[in-house]
Coordinates of C-alpha atoms in Angstrom, one line a residue:
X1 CA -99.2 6.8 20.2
X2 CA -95.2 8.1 20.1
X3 CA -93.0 5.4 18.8
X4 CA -89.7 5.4 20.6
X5 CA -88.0 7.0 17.8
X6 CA -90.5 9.9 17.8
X7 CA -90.3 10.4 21.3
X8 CA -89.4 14.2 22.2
X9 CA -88.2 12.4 25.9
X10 CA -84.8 10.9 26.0
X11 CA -83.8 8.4 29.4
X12 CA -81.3 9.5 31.7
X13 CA -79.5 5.7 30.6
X14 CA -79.8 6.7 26.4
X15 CA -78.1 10.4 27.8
X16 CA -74.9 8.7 30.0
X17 CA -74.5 6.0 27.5
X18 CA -73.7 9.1 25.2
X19 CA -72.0 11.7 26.8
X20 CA -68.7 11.2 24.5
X21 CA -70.6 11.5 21.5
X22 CA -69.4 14.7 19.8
X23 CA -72.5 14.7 17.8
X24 CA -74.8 15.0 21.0
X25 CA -74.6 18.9 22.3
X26 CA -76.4 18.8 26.2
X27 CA -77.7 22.1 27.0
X28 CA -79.3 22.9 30.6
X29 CA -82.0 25.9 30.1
X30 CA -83.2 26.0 33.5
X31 CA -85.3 29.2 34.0
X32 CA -86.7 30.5 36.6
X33 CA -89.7 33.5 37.8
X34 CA -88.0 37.0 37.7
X35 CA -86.5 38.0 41.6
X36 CA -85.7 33.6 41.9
X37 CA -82.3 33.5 43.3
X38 CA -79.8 32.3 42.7
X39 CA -80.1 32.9 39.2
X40 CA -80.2 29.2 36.8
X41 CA -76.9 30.4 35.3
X42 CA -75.1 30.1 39.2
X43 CA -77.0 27.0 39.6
X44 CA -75.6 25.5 36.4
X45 CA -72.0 27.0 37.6
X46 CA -72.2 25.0 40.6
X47 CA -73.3 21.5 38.8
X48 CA -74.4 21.0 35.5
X49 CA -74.5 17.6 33.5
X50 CA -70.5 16.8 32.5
X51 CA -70.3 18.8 29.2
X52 CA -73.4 20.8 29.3
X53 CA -73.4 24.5 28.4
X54 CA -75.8 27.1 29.5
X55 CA -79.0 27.9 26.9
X56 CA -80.0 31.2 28.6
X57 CA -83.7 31.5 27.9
X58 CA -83.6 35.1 28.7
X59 CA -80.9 35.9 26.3
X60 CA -81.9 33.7 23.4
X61 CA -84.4 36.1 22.8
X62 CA -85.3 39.2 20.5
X63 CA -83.6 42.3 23.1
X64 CA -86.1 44.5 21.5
X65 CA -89.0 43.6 22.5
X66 CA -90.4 44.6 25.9
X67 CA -92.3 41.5 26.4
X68 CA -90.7 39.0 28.1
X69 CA -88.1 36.6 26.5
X70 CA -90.4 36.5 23.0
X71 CA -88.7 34.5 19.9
X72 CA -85.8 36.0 18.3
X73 CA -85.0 35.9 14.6
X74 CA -83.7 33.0 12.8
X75 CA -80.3 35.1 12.4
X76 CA -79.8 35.4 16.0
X77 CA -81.0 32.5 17.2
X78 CA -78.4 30.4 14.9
X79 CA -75.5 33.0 15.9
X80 CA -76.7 31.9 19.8
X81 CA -76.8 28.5 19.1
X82 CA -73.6 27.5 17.2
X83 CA -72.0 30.0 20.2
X84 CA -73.0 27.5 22.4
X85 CA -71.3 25.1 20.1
X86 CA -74.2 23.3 18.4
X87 CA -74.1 22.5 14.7
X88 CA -77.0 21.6 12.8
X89 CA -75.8 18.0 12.0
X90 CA -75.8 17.6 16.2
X91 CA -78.3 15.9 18.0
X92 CA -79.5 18.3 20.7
X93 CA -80.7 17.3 24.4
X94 CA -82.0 19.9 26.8
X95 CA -82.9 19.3 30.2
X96 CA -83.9 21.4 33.0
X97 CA -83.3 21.7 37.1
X98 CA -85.9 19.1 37.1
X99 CA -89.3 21.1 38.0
X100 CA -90.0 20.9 34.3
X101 CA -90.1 24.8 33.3
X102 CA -87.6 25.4 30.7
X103 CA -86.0 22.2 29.0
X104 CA -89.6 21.9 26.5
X105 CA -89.2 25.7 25.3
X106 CA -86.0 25.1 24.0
X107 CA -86.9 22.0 22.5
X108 CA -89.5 24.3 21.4
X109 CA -87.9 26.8 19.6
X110 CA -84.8 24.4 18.1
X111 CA -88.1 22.8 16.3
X112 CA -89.9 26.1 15.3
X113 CA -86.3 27.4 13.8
X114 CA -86.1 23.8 12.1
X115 CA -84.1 21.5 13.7
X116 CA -85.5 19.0 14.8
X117 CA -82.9 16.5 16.1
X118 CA -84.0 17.6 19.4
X119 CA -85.0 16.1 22.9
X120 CA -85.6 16.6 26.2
X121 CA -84.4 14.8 28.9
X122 CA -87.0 13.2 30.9
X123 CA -86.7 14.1 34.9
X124 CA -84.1 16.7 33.9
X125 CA -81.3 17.2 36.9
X126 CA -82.7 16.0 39.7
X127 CA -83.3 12.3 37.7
X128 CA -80.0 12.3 37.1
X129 CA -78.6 13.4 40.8
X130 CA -81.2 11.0 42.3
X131 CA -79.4 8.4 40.5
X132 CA -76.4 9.4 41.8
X133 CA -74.9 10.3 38.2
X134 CA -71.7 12.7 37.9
X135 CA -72.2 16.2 37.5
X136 CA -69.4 18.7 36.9
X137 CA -68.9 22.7 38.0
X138 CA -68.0 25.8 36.7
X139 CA -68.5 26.7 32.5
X140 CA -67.8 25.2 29.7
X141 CA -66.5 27.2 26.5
X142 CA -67.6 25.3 23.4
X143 CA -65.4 25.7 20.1
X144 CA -68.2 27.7 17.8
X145 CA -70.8 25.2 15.5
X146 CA -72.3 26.2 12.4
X147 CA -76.3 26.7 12.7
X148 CA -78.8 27.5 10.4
X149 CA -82.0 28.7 11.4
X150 CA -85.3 29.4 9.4
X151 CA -88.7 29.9 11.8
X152 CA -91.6 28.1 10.9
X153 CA -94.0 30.7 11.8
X154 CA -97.5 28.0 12.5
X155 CA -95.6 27.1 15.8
X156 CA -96.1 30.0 17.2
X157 CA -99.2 32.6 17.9
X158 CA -99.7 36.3 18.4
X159 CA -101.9 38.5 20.7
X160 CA -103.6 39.3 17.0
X161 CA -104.6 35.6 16.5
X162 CA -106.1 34.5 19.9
X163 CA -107.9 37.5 19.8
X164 CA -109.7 36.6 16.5
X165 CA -110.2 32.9 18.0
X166 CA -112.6 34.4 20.7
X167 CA -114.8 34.9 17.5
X168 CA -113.9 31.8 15.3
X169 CA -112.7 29.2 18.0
X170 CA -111.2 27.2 15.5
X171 CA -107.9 27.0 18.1
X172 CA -108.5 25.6 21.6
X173 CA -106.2 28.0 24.0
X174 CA -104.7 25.2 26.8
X175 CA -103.6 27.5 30.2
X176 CA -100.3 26.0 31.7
X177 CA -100.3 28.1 35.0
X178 CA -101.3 26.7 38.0
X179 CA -105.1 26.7 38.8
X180 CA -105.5 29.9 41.4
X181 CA -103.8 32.4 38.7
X182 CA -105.6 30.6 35.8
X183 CA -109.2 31.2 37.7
X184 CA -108.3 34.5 39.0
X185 CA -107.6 34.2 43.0
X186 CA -103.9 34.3 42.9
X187 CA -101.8 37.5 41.9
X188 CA -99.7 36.9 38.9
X189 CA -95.5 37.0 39.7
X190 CA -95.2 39.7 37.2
X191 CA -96.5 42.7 38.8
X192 CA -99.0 45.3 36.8
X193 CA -101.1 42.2 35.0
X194 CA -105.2 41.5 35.8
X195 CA -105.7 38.1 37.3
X196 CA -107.7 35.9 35.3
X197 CA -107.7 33.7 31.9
X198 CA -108.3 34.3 28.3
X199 CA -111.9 33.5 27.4
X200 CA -112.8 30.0 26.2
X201 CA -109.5 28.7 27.4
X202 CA -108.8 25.2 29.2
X203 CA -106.5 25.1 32.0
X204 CA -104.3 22.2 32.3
X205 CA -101.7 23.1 34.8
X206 CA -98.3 22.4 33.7
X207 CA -96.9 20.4 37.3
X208 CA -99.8 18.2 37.1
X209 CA -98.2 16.5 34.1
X210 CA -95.1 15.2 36.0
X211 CA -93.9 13.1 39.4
X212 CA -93.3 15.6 41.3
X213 CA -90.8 13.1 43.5
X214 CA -88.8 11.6 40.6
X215 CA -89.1 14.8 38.2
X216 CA -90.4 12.3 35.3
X217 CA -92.9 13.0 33.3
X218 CA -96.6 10.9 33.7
X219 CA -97.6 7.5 32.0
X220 CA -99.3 8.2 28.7
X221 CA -102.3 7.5 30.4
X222 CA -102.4 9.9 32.4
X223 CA -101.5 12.3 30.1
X224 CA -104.1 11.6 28.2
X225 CA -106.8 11.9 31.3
X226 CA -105.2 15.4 32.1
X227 CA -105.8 16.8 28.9
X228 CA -109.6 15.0 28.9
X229 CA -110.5 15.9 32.6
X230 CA -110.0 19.5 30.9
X231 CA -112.1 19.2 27.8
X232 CA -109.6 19.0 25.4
X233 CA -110.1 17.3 22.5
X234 CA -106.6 15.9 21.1
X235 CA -107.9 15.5 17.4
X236 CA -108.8 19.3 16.8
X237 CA -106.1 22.4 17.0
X238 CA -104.3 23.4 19.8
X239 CA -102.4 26.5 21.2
X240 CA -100.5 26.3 24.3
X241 CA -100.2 29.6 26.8
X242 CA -99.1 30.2 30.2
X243 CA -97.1 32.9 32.3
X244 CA -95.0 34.4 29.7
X245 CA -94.8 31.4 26.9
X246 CA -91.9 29.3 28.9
X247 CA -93.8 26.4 31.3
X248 CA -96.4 26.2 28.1
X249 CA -94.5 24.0 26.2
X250 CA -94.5 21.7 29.2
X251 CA -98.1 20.8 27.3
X252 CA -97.4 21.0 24.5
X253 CA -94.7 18.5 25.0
X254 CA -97.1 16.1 26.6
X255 CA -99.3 16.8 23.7
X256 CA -97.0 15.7 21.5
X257 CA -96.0 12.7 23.5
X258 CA -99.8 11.5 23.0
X259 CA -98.9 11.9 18.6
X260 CA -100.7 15.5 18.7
X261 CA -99.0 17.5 15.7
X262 CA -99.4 21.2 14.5
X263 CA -99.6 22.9 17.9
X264 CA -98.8 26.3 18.6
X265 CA -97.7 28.8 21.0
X266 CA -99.3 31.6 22.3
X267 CA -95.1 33.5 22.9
X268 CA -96.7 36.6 24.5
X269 CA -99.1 34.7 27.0
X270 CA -100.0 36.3 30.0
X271 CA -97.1 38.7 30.4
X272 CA -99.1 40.4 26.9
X273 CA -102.8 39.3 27.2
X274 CA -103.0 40.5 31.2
X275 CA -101.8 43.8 30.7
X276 CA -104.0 46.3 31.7
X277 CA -105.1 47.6 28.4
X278 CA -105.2 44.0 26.8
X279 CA -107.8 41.9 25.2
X280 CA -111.2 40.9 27.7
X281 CA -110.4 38.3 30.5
X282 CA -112.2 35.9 32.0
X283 CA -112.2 34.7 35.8
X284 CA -113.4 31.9 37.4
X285 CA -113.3 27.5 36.6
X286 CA -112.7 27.1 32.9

């Protein structure tokens, strides 16, 4: 079980209650599929949460590497962050339009680079405009923080590793995407990529996991029934994978709602596995 102080999830009462808190940086990393307009960066233009500046998921990412988005370095991932305004004595709360894509991988990736004074806030944007809370336009320019980063590399897997796990299985692989693209009958939104799943892997679709009408996320209950109506077992390792490592953590933030520690990743995901020379796939029901 999560006690309250362990919670990743923060309420959209704990976040208004401490919006003047100079200590609490908000940061709205909506994502969405490549060819989505408009872009999350004109949606946060026209309303964001008051004080909120943009964490582009895109951007904070190594630009060298052809594969979508993938983890930078800890250098540039602190010289993004404090840009943004953060310093490591802040307490960091990422949310998300509210269709729960983006807001976990930056909670994510503030824990892999070691910070974790980090949540997310539960029903994201549209909680908060449901409830009729203030939201404010345009951007905000931050006065630089002072972050330092160092990446824990066990939260996060290569191609290299899941491949040798088709041998060993000592990692279940849990599949975020949706159930047609996980078993093979829908066409993946990146173009160029076979349809299908990596072998042995579980598919727990990532929008099953929250209220699709109030953007919160599920009881602990049901959590818990998701992940066991897949055949996961919570008490042995873990490594999350979806689309192209971003909706992925959506799990692995429900995992760790349910006490699950020492998961991991899978950064490249599909973008990396389903390429056309890439490791085997598999199709069909998990």
């Amino acid at each position: 079980m999560t006690s309250s102080t362990d919670d990743p999830l923060v309420t959209t009462d704990w976040l208004a209650a401490r919006l003047d808190d100079p200590k609490v940086k908000v940061i709205d990393a909506s994502f969405k599929l490549p060819g989505v307009l408009p872009l999350p960066v004109d949606d946060y233009r026209s309303a964001h949460l008051p004080g909120a500046v943009f964490f582009d998921v895109d951007h904070i990412a190594d630009p060298n590497d052809p594969r979508p988005h993938m983890f930078p370095g800890a250098e540039q991932f602190a010289r993004n962050v404090a840009a943004l305004g953060i310093s490591s004595v802040d307490t960091v709360v990422a949310y998300d339009s509210g269709g729960w894509v983006a807001a976990p991988r930056a909670w994510w990736m503030f824990l892999a680079f070691g910070h974790p004074k980090v949540k997310v806030l539960d029903g994201g944007l549209k909680k908060w405009l449901r409830e009729g809370r203030p939201t404010h336009s345009g951007e905000v320019v931050p006065k630089p923080g002072k972050f330092q980063a160092r990446l824990d590399p066990g939260y996060v897997r290569s191609q290299q590793q899941l491949a040798g796990n088709l041998a060993t299985h000592a990692e279940q692989v849990v599949d975020a995407r949706p159930r047609p693209r996980f078993e093979g009958t829908a066409a993946e939104p990146r173009p160029g990529l076979r349809p299908g799943h990596i072998p042995g892997s579980r598919n727990v679709p990532y929008a099953e996991l929250f209220d699709a009408n109030t953007g919160a996320m599920k009881s602990l209950d049901d959590l818990r029934q998701a992940f066991k109506g897949a055949g996961v077992d919570l008490a042995k390792p873990i490594v999350t994978t979806c689309g192209s490592g971003v909706s992925a953590l959506v799990v692995t933030l429900a995992l760790y709602r349910l006490g699950v520690r020492g998961s991991a990743l899978y950064d490249g995901s599909w973008s990396e596995w389903g390429l056309p020379d890439g490791p085997p796939v598999a199709t069909g029901a998990a």
